[in-house]
CSV table of C-alpha atoms in Angstrom, one decimal:
chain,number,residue,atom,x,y,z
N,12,UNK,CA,-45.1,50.9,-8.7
N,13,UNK,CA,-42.3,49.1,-6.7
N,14,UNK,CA,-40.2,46.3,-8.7
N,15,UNK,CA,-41.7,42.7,-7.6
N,16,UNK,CA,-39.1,41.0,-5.6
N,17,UNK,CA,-37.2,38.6,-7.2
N,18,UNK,CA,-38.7,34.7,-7.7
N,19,UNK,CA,-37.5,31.8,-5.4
N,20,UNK,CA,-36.7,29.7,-8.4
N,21,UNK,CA,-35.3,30.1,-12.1
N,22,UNK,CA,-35.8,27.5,-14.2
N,23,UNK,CA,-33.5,26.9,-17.4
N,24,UNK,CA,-34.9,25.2,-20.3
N,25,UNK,CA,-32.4,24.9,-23.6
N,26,UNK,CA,-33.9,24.2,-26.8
N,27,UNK,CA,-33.2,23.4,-30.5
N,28,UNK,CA,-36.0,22.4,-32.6
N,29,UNK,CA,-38.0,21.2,-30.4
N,30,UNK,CA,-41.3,21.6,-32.0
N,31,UNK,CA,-42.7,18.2,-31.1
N,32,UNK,CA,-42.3,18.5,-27.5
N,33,UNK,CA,-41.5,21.5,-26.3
N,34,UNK,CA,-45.4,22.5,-25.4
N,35,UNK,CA,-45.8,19.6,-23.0
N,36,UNK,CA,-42.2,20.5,-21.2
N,37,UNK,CA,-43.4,24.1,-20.6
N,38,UNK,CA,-47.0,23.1,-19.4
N,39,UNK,CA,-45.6,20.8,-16.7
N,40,UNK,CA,-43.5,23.8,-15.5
N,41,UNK,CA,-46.4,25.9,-15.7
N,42,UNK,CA,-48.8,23.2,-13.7
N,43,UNK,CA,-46.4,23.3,-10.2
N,44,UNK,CA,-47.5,23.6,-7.2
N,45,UNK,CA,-45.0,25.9,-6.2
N,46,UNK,CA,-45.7,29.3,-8.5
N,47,UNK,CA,-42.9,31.7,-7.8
N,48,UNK,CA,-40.6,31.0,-10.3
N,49,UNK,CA,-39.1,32.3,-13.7
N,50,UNK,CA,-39.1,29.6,-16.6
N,51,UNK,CA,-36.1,31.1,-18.5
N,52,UNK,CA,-36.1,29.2,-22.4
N,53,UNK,CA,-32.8,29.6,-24.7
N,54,UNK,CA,-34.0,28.9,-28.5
N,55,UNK,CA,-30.8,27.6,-29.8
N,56,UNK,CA,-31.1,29.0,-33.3
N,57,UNK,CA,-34.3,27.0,-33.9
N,58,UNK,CA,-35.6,26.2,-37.4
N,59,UNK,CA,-38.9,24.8,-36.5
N,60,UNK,CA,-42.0,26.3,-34.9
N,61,UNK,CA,-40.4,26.6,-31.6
N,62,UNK,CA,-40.5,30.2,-31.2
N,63,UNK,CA,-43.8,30.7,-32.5
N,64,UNK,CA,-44.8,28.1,-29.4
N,65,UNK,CA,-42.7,29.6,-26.5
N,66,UNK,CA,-44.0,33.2,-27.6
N,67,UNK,CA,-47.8,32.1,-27.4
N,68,UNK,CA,-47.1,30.4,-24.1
N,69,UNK,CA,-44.9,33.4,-23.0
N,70,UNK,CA,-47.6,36.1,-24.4
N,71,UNK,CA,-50.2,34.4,-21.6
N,72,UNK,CA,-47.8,33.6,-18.8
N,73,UNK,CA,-45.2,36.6,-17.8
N,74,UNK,CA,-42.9,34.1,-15.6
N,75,UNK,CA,-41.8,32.8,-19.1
N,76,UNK,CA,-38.6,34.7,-20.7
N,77,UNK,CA,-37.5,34.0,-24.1
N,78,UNK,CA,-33.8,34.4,-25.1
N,79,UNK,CA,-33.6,33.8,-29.2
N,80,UNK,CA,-29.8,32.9,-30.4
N,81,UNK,CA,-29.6,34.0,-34.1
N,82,UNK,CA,-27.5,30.4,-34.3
N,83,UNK,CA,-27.2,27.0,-33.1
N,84,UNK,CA,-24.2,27.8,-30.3
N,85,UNK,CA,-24.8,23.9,-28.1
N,86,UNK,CA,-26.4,23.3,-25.3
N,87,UNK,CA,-23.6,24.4,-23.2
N,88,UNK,CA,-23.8,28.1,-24.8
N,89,UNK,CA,-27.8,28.2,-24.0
N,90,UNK,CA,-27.4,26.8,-20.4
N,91,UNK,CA,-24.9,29.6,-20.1
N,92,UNK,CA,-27.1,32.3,-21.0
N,93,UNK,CA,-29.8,30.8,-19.1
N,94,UNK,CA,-27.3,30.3,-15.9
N,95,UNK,CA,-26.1,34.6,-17.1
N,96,UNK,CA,-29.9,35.7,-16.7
N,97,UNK,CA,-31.4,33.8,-13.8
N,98,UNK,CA,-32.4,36.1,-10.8
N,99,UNK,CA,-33.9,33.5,-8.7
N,100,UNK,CA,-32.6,32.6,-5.3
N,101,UNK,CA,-32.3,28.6,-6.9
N,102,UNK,CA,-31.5,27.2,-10.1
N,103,UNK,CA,-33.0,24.0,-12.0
N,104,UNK,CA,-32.6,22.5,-15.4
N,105,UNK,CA,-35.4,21.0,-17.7
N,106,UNK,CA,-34.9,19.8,-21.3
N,107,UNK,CA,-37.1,20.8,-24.0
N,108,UNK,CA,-38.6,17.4,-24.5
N,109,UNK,CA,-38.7,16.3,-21.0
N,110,UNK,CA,-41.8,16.7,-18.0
N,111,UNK,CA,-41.5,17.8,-14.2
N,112,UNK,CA,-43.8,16.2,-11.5
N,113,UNK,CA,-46.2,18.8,-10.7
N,114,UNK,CA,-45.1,19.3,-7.2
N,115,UNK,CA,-41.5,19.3,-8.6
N,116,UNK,CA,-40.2,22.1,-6.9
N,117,UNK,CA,-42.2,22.2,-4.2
N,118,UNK,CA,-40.7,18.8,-3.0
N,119,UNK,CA,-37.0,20.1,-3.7
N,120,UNK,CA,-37.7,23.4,-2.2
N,121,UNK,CA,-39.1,21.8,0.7
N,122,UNK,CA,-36.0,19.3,1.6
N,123,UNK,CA,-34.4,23.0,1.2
N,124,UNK,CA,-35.9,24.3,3.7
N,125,UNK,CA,-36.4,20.7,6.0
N,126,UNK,CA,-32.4,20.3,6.1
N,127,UNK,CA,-30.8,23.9,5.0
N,128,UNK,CA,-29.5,22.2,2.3
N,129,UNK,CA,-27.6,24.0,-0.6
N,130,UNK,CA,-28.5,21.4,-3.3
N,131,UNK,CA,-31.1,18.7,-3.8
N,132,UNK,CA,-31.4,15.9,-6.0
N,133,UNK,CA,-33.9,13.8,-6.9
N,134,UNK,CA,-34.3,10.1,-9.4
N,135,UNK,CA,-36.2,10.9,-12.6
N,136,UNK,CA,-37.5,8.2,-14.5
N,137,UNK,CA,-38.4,6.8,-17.7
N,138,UNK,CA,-41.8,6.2,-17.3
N,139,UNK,CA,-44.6,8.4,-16.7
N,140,UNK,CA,-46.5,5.9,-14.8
N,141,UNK,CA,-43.7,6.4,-12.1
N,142,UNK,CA,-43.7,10.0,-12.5
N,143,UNK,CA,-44.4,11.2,-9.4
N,144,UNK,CA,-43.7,8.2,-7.2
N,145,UNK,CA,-41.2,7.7,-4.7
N,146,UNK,CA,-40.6,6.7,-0.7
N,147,UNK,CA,-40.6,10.2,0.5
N,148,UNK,CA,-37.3,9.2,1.7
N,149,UNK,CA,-34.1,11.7,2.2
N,150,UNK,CA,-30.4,11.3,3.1
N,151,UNK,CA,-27.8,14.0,3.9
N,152,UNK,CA,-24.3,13.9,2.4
N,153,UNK,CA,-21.0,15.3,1.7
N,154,UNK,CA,-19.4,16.6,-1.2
N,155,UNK,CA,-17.3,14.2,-1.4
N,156,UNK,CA,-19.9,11.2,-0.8
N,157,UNK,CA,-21.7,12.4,-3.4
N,158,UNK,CA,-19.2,13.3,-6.2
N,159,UNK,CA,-17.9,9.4,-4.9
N,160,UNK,CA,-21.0,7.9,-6.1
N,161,UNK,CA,-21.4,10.3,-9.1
N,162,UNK,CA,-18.3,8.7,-10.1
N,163,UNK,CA,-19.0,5.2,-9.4
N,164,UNK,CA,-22.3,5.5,-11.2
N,165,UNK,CA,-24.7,4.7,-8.9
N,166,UNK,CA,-28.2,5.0,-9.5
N,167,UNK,CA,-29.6,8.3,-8.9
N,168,UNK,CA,-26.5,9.9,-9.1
N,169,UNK,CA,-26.1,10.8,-12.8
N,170,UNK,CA,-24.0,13.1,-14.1
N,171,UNK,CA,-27.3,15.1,-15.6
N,172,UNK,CA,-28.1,19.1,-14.1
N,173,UNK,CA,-31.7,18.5,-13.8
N,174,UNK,CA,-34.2,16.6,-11.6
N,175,UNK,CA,-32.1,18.5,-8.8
N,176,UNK,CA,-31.9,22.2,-7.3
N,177,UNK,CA,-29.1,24.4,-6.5
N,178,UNK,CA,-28.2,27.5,-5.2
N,179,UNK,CA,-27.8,30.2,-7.6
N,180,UNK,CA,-24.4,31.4,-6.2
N,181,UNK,CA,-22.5,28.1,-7.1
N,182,UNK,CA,-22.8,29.5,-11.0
N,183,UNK,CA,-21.1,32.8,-10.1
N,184,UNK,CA,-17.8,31.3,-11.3
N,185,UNK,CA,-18.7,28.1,-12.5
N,186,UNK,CA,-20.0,27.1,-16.2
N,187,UNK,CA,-20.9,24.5,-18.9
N,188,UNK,CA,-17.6,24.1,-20.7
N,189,UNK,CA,-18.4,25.3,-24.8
N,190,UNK,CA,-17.2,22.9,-27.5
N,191,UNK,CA,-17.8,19.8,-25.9
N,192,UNK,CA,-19.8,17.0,-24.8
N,193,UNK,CA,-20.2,15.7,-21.4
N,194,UNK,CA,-20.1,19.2,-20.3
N,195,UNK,CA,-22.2,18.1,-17.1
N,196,UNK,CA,-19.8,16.0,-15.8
N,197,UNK,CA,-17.3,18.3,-15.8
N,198,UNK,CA,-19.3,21.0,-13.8
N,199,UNK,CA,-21.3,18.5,-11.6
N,200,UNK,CA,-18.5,17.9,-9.2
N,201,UNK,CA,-17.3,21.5,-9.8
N,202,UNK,CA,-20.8,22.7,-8.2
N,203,UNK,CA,-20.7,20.1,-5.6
N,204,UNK,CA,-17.4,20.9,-4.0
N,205,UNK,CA,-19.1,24.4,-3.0
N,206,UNK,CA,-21.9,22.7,-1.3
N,207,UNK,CA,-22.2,22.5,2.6
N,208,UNK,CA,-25.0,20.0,2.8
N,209,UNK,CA,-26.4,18.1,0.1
N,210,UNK,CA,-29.6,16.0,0.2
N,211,UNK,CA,-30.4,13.3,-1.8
N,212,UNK,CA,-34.8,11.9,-2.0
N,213,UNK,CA,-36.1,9.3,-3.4
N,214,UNK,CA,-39.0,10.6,-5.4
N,215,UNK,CA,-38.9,10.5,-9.1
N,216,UNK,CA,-39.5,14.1,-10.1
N,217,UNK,CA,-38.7,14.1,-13.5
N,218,UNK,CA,-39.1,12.7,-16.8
N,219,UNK,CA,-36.4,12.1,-18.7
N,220,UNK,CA,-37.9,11.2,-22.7
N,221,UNK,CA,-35.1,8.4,-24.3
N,222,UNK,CA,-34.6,10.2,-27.9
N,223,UNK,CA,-33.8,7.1,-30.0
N,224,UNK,CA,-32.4,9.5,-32.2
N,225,UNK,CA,-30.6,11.2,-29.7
N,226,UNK,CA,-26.8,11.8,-29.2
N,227,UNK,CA,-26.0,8.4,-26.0
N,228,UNK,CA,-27.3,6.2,-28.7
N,229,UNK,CA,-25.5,7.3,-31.7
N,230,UNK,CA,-21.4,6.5,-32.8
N,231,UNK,CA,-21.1,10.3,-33.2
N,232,UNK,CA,-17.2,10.8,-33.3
N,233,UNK,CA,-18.2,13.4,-30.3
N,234,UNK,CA,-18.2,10.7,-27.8
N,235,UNK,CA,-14.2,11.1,-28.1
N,236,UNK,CA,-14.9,14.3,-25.3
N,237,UNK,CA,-15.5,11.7,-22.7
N,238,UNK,CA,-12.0,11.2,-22.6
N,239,UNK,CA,-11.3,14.8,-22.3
N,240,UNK,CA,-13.8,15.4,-19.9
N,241,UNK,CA,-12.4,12.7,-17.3
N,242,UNK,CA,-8.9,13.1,-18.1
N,243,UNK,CA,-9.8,17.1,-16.7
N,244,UNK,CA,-11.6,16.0,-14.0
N,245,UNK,CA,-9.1,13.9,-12.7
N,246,UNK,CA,-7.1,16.7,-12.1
N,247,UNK,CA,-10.1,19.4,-10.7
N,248,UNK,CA,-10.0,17.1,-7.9
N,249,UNK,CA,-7.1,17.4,-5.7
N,250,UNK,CA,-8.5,17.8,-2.3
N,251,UNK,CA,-10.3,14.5,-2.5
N,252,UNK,CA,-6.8,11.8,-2.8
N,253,UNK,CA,-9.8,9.0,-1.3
N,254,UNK,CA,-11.6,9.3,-4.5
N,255,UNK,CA,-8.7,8.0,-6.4
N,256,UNK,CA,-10.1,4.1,-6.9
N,257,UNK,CA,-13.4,6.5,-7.8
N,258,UNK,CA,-11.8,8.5,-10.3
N,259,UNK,CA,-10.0,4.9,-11.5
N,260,UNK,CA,-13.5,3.4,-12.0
N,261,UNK,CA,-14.9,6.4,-13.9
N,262,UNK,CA,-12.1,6.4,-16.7
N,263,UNK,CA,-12.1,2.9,-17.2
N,264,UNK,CA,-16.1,3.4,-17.5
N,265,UNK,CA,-14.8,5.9,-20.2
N,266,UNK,CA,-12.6,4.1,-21.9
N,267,UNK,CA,-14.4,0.7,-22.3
N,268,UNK,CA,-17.7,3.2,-23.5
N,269,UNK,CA,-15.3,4.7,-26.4
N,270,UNK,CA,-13.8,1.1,-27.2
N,271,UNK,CA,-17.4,-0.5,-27.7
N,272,UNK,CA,-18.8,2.1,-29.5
N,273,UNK,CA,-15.5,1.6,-32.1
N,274,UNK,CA,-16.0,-2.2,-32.0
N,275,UNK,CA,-20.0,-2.9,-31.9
N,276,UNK,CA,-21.4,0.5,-33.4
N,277,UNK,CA,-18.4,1.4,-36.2
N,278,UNK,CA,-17.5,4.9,-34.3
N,279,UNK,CA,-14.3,5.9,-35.9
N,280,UNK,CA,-11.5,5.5,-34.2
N,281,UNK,CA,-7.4,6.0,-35.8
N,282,UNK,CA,-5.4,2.8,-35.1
N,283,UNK,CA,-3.5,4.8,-32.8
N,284,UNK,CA,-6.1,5.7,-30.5
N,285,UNK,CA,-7.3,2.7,-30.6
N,286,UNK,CA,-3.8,1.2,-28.8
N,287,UNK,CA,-3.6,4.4,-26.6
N,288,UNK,CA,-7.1,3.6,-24.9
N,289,UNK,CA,-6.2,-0.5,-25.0
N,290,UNK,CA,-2.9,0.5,-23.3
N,291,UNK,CA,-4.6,2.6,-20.6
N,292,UNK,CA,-7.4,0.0,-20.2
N,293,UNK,CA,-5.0,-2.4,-19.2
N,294,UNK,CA,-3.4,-0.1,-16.9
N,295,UNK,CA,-6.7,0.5,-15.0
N,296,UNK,CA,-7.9,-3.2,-15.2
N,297,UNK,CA,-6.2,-4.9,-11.9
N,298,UNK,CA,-7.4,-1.3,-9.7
N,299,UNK,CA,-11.2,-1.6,-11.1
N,300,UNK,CA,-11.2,-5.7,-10.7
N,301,UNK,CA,-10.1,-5.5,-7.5
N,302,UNK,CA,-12.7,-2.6,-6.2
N,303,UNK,CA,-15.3,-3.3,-4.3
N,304,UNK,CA,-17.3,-0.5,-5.0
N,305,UNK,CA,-17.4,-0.6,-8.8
N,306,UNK,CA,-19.5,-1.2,-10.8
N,307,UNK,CA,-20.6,-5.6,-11.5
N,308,UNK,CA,-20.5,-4.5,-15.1
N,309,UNK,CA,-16.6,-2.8,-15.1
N,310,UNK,CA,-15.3,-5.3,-13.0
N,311,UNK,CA,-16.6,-8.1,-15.4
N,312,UNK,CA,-15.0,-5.5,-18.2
N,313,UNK,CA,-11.8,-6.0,-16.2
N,314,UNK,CA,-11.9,-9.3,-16.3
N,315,UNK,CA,-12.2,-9.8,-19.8
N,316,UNK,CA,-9.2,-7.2,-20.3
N,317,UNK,CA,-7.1,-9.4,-18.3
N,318,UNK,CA,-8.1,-12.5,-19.9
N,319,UNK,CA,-7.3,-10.9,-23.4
N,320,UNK,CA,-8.4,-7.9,-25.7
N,321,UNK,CA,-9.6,-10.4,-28.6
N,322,UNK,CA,-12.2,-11.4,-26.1
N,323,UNK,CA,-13.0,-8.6,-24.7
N,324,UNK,CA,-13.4,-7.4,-28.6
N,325,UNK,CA,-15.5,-10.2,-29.1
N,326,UNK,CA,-17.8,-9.7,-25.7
N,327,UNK,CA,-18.3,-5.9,-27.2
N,328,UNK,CA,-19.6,-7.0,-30.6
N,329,UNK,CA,-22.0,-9.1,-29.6
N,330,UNK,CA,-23.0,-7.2,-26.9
């Protein structure tokens, strides 16, 4: 019999212990519209049922490949694999304990096609009452434009590798960074500078579930690699010298993030980097302030820096 050709879209779905939702994430994959795809899962060294789940999903559905890690390597390490595996033409990202829009890929696929576009994003959204929903509007940008906003946090332009689609031969050379967190805002703008046209909709595709237990919310020493990661990408973006104010913006978002977790939620911080990150936060105060583009909430940052660190230690804590 000849080998099946290859599907259109590989989906990557990393998961540790993720008994409680996992069966809903897969099912929303499984309910698309669009059917040619592979639904590639990484068990992270589960503990939990969650093998026992994938395998009675995967022993009815022949899209679905399990890869089972004999320990807990990160997220990074299971994207990887995924990434290592995928044969598809596309790539996309789900969480374990997140839901995709039934017509999902079908929407993103179609803007594919509709503008030639190498990547797509879309909003997702907490709410599954919006699920779905959107102005079936699309805009075309740059590289640049869109690492610009990725920077400046505007809204729909997280730092996150799902609710979007991109072309499988970005990852050739390109990876999640091991070790650390952040590791998707290291590679985001990595993928993006290999991108001809990129197209941004409207249409909340995605379901993004808030974990109240989850990393963002905790004083997890970890949040430390933020600094890392936007110290590094600072420097993996020399051909775009405009972006500089951009780039300003995002460490200062970095730095006041790290300074209010030490201050409000008792992250542990040594004395000296505590003065290292007050020091820089200074430096980078008059450059956000006076940018138009940031964000309401660093420029008000920036104004409490200039008016005084007591204050703005005071602002933090009750915040």
């Amino acid at each position: 019999m000849a080998d099946e050709p290859n599907p259109v879209v590989s989906i990557i779905m990393p998961v540790k212990d993720g008994q409680q939702f996992v069966a809903q994430a897969i099912e929303s994959v499984l309910a698309q519209t669009y059917s040619d795809f592979e639904l590639i899962i990484v068990n992270d060294g589960s503990t939990d049922l969650t093998a026992i789940i994938i395998d009675q999903y995967a022993s009815i559905d022949n899209r679905i490949k399990l890869i089972n890690l004999e320990d807990n390597y990160g997220v990074s390490v299971a994207r990887n694999k995924g990434i290592e595996l995928a044969i598809g033409r596309h790539i996309s990202f789900i969480d374990s304990d997140d839901i995709l829009a039934p017509h999902a890929i079908e929407r993103l696929l179609n803007t594919v096609e509709t503008f030639g576009a190498d990547i797509v994003l879309a909003n997702y959204t907490s709410s599954l009452k919006e699920l779905g929903k959107g102005e079936n509007t699309s805009e075309l940008l740059t590289p640049a434009e869109v690492i610009g906003k990725m920077l400046y946090q505007d809204n729909g332009f997280d730092s996150a590798p799902f609710a979007k689609l991109f072309d499988s031969k970005f990852f050739t050379n390109s990876h999640f960074e091991v070790g650390i967190r952040y590791e998707d805002l290291l590679l985001l703008p990595e993928i993006y500078q290999k991108a001809n046209k990129i197209v941004k909709i409207d249409d909340n595709l995605y379901y993004y579930r808030k974990n109240q237990d989850g990393f963002m919310l905790g004083n997890s020493e970890q949040h430390i690699d933020l600094l890392y990661v936007t110290n590094k990408l600072s420097q993996g973006l020399p051909e775009y010298t405009h972006l500089n104010d951009a780039m300003c913006h995002r460490r200062f978002s970095a730095l006041m993030n790290i300074l209010k977790r030490h201050y409000r939620d008792k992250m542990n911080l040594e004395d000296v980097q505590e003065a290292l990150i007050i020091k820089e936060i200074k430096q980078l105060a008059p450059v956000v302030l006076k940018d138009k583009d940031a964000r309401v909430k660093n420029r008000l940052g920036a104004f409490l820096t200039i008016l005084g660190i007591p204050i703005l230690k005071f602002v933090m804590k009750c915040s």
